[in-house]
PDB file of C-alpha atoms and ligand atoms in Angstrom:
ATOM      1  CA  UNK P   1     -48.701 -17.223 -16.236  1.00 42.00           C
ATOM      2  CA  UNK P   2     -45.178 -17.973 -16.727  1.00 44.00           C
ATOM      3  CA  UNK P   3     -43.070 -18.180 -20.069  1.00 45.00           C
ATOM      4  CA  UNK P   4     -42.616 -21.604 -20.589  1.00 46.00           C
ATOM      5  CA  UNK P   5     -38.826 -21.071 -20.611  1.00 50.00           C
ATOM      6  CA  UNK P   6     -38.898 -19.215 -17.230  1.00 45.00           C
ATOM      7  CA  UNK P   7     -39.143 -22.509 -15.065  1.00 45.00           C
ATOM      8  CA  UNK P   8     -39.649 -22.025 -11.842  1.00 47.00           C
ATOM      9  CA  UNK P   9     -36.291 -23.496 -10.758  1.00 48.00           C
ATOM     10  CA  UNK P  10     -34.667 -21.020 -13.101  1.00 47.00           C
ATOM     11  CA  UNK P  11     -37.370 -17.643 -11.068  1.00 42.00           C
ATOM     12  CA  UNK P  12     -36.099 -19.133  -7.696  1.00 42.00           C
ATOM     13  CA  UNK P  13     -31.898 -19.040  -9.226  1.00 44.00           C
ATOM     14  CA  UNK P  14     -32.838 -15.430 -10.585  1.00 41.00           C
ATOM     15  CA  UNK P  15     -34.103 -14.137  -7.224  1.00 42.00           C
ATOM     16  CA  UNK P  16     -31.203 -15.287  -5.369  1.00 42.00           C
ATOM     17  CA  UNK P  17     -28.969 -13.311  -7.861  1.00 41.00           C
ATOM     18  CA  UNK P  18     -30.605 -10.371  -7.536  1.00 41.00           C
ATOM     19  CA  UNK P  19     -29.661  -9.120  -4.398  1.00 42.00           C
ATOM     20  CA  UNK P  20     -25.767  -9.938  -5.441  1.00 42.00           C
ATOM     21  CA  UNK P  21     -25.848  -7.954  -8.432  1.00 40.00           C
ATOM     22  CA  UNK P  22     -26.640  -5.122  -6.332  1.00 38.00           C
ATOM     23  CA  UNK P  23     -23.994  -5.576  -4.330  1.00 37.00           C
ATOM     24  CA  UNK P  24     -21.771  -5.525  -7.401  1.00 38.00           C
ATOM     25  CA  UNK P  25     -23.118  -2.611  -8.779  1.00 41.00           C
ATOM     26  CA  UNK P  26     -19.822  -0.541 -10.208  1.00 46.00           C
ATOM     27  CA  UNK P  27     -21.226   3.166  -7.818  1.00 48.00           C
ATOM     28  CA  UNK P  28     -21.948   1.474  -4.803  1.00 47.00           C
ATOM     29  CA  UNK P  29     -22.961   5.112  -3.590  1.00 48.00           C
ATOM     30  CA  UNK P  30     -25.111   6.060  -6.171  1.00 51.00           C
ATOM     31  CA  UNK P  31     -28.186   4.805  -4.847  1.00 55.00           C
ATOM     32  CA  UNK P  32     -28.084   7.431  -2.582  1.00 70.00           C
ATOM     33  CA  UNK P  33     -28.780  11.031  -3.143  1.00 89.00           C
ATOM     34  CA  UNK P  34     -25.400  13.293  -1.912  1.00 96.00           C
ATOM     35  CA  UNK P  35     -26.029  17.088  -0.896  1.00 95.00           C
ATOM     36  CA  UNK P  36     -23.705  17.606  -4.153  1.00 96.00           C
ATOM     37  CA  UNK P  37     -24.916  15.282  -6.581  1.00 95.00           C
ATOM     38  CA  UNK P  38     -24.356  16.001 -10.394  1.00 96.00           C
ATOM     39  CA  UNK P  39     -25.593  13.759 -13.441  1.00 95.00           C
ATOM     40  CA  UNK P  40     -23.523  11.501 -14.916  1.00 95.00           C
ATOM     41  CA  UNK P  41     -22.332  13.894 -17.852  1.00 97.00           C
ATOM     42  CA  UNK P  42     -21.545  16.839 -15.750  1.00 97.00           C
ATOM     43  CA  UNK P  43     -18.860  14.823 -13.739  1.00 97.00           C
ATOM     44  CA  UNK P  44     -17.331  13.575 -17.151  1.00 97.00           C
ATOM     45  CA  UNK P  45     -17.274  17.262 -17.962  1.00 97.00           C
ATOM     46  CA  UNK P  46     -15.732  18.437 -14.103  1.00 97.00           C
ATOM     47  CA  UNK P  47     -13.393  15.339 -14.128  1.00 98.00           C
ATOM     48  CA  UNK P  48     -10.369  13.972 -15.906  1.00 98.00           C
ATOM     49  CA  UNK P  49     -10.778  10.716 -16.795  1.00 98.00           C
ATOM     50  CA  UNK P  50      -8.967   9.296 -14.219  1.00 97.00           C
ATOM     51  CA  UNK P  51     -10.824  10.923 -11.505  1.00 98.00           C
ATOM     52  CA  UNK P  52     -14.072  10.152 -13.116  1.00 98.00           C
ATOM     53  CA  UNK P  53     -12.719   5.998 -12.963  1.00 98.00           C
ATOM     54  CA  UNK P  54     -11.699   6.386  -9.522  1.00 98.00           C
ATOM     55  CA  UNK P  55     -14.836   8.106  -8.081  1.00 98.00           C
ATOM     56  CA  UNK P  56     -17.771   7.319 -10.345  1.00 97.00           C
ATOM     57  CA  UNK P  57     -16.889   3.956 -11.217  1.00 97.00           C
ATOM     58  CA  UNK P  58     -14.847   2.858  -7.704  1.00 96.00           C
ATOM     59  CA  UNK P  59     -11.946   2.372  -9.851  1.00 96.00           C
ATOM     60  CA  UNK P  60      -8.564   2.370  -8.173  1.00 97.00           C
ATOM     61  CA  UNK P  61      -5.090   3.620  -9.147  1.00 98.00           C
ATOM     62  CA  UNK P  62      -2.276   2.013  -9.582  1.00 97.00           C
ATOM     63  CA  UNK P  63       0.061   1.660  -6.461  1.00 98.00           C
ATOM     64  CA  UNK P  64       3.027   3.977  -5.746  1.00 98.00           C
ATOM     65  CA  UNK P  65       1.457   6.578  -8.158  1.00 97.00           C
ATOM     66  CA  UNK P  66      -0.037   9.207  -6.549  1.00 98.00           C
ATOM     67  CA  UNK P  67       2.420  12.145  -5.848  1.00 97.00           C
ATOM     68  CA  UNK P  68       0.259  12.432  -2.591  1.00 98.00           C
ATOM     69  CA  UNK P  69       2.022   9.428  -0.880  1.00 97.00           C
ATOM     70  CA  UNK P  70       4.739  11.463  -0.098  1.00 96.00           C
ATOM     71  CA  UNK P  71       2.949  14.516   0.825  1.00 97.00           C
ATOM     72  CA  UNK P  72       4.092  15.281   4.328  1.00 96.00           C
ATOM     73  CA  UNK P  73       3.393  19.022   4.617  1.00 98.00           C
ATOM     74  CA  UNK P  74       0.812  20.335   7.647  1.00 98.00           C
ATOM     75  CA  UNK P  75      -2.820  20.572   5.744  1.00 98.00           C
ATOM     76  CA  UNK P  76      -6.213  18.830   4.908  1.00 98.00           C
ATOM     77  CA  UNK P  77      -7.105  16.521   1.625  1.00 98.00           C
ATOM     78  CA  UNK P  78     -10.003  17.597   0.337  1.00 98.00           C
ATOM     79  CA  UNK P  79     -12.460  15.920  -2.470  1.00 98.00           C
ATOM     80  CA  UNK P  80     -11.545  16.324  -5.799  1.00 98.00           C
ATOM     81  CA  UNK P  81     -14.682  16.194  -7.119  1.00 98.00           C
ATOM     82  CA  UNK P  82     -16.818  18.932  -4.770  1.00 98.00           C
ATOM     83  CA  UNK P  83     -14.111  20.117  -2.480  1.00 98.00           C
ATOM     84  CA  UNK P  84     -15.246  19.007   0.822  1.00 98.00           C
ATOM     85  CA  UNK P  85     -12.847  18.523   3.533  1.00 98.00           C
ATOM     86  CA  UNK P  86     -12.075  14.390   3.681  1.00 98.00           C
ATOM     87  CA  UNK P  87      -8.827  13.739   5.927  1.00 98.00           C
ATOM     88  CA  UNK P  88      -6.325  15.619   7.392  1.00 98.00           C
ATOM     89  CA  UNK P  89      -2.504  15.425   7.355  1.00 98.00           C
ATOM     90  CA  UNK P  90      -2.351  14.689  11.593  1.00 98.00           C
ATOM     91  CA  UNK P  91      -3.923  11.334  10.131  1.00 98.00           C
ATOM     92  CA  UNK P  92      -1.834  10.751   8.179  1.00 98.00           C
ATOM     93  CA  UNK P  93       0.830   8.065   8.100  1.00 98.00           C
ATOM     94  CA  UNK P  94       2.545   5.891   6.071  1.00 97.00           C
ATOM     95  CA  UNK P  95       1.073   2.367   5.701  1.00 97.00           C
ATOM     96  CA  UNK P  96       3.795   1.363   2.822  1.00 97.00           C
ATOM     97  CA  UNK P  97       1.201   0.109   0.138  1.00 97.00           C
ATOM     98  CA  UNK P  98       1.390   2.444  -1.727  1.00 98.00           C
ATOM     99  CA  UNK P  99      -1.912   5.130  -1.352  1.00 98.00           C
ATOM    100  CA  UNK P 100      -2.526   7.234   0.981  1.00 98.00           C
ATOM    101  CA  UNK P 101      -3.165   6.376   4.142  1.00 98.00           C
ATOM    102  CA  UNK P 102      -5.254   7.620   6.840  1.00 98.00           C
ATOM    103  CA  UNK P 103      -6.205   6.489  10.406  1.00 98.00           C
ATOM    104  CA  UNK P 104      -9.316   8.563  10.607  1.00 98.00           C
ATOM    105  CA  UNK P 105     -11.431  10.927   8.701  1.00 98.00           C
ATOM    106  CA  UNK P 106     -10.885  14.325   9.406  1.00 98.00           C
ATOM    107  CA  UNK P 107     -14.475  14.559  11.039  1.00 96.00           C
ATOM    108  CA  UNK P 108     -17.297  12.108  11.957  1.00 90.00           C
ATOM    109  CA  UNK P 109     -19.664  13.096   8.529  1.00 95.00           C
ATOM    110  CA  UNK P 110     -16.935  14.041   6.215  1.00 98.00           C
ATOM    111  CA  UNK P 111     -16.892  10.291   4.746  1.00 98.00           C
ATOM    112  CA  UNK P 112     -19.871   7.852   4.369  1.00 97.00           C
ATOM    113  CA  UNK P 113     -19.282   4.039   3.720  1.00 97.00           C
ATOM    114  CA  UNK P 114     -21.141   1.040   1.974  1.00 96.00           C
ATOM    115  CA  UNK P 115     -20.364  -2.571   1.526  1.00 96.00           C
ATOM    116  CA  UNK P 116     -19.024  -3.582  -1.543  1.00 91.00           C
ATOM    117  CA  UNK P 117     -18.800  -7.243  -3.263  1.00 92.00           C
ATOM    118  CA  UNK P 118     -16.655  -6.010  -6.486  1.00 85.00           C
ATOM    119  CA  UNK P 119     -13.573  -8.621  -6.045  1.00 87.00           C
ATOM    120  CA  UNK P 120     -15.261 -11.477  -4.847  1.00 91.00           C
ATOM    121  CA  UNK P 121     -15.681 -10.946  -0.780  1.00 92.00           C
ATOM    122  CA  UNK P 122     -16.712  -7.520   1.026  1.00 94.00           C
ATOM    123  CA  UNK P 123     -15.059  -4.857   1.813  1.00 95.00           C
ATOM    124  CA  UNK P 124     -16.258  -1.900   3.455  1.00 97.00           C
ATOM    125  CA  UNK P 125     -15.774   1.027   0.728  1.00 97.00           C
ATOM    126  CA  UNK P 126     -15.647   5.210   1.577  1.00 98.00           C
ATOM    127  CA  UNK P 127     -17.040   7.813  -0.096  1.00 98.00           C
ATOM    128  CA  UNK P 128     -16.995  11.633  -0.365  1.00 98.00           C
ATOM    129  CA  UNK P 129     -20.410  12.165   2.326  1.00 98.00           C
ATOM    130  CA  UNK P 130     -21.342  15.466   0.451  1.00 98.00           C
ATOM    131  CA  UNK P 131     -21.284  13.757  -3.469  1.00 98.00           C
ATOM    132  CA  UNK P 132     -20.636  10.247  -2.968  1.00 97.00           C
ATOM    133  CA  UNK P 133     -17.781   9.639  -4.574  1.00 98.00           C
ATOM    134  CA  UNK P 134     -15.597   6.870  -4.200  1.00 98.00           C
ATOM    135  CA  UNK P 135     -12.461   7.597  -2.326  1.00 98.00           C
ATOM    136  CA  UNK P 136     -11.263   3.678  -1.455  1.00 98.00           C
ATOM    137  CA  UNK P 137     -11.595   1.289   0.914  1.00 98.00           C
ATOM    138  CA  UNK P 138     -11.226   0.855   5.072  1.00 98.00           C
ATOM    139  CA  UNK P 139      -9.565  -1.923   6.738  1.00 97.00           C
ATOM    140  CA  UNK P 140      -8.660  -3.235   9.900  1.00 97.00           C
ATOM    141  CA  UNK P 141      -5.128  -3.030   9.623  1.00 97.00           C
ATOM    142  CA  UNK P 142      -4.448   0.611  11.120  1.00 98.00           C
ATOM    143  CA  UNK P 143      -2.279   2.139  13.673  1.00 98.00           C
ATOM    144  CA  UNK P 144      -3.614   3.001  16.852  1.00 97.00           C
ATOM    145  CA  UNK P 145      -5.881   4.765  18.453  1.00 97.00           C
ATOM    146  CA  UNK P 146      -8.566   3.738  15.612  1.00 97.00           C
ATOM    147  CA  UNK P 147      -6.882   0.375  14.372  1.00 98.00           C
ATOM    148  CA  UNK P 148      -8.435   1.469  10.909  1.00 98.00           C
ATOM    149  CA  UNK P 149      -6.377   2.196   7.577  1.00 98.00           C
ATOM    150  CA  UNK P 150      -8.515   4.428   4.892  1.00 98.00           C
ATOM    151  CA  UNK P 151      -6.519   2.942   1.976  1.00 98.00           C
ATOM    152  CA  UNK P 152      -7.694   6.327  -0.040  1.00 98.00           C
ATOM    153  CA  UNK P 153      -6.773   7.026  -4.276  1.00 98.00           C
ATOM    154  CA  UNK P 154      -4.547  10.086  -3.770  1.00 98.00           C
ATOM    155  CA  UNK P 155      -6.332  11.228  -7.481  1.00 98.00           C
ATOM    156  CA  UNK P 156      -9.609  11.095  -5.210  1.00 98.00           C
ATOM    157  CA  UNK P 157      -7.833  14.200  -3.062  1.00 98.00           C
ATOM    158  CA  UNK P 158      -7.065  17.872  -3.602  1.00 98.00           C
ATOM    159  CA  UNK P 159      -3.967  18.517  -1.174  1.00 98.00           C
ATOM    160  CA  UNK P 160      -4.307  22.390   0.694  1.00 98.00           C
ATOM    161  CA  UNK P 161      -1.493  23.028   2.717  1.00 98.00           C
ATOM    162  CA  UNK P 162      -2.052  24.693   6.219  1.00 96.00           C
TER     163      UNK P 162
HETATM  164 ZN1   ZN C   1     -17.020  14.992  -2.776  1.00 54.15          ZN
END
């Protein structure tokens, strides 16, 4: 029996939402169990605040902020949050909007991505493959040979140089 409130008009307009509010979900990796998952609390406790926002809650940073834009040294960028190896600086290159800008991961399984809905139209996000979290977002718009820019938060990465 149904509520006498819950029409079923209104069941047929909640099941089409469902599958959208997924989408929207603020972790779009979280669903997922990563090799180096932690709770919730124990990232608040290994991250600043700003790293938490960027890779728990797919948060991005502000443009032209990260001191990593400029970082033109021979090394890898590594996640901030469990240290695996994400891109390296022979990917580098500078895209001019202002994060840091990669035609390729450094290797095939160092970054996992998802769909994600959060502004309106998708986009296909990256994460950290080892604890899922967010790093940014992969477009079309790349230099050769890959044609791809990973548009990545520099707070995401840990620079070590060569
Ligand atoms: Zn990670």
């Amino acid at each position: 029996m149904l509520p006498p409130r819950l029409s079923r008009r209104r069941l047929i307009a909640l099941g089409a939402a469902l599958p959208l509010l997924g989408a929207c979900s603020a972790a779009p990796a979280a669903a997922k169990s990563f090799p180096k998952a932690r709770s919730e609390a124990e990232w608040r406790r290994v991250l600043t605040a700003e790293q938490f926002y960027v890779l728990r809650r797919a948060g991005t940073e502000r443009a032209f902020t990260s001191p990593l834009n400029g970082e033109k040294r021979k090394g890898a960028f590594v996640c901030v949050g469990c240290a695996n190896p994400l891109y390296s600086s022979a990917h580098k290159y500078d895209s001019g909007t202002g994060w840091p800008s990669f035609w390729r991961a450094i290797d095939k399984g160092a970054v996992g991505t998802s769909t994600d809905y959060l502004i309106g139209y998708p986009r296909t996000e990256v994460h950290c493959a080892d604890c899922g979290g967010h790093l940014g977002h992969i477009f079309g718009d790349g230099p050769p040979p890959t044609g791809k820019r990973h548009c990545i938060n520099g707070v995401a990465l840990r620079f070590v140089p060569a």
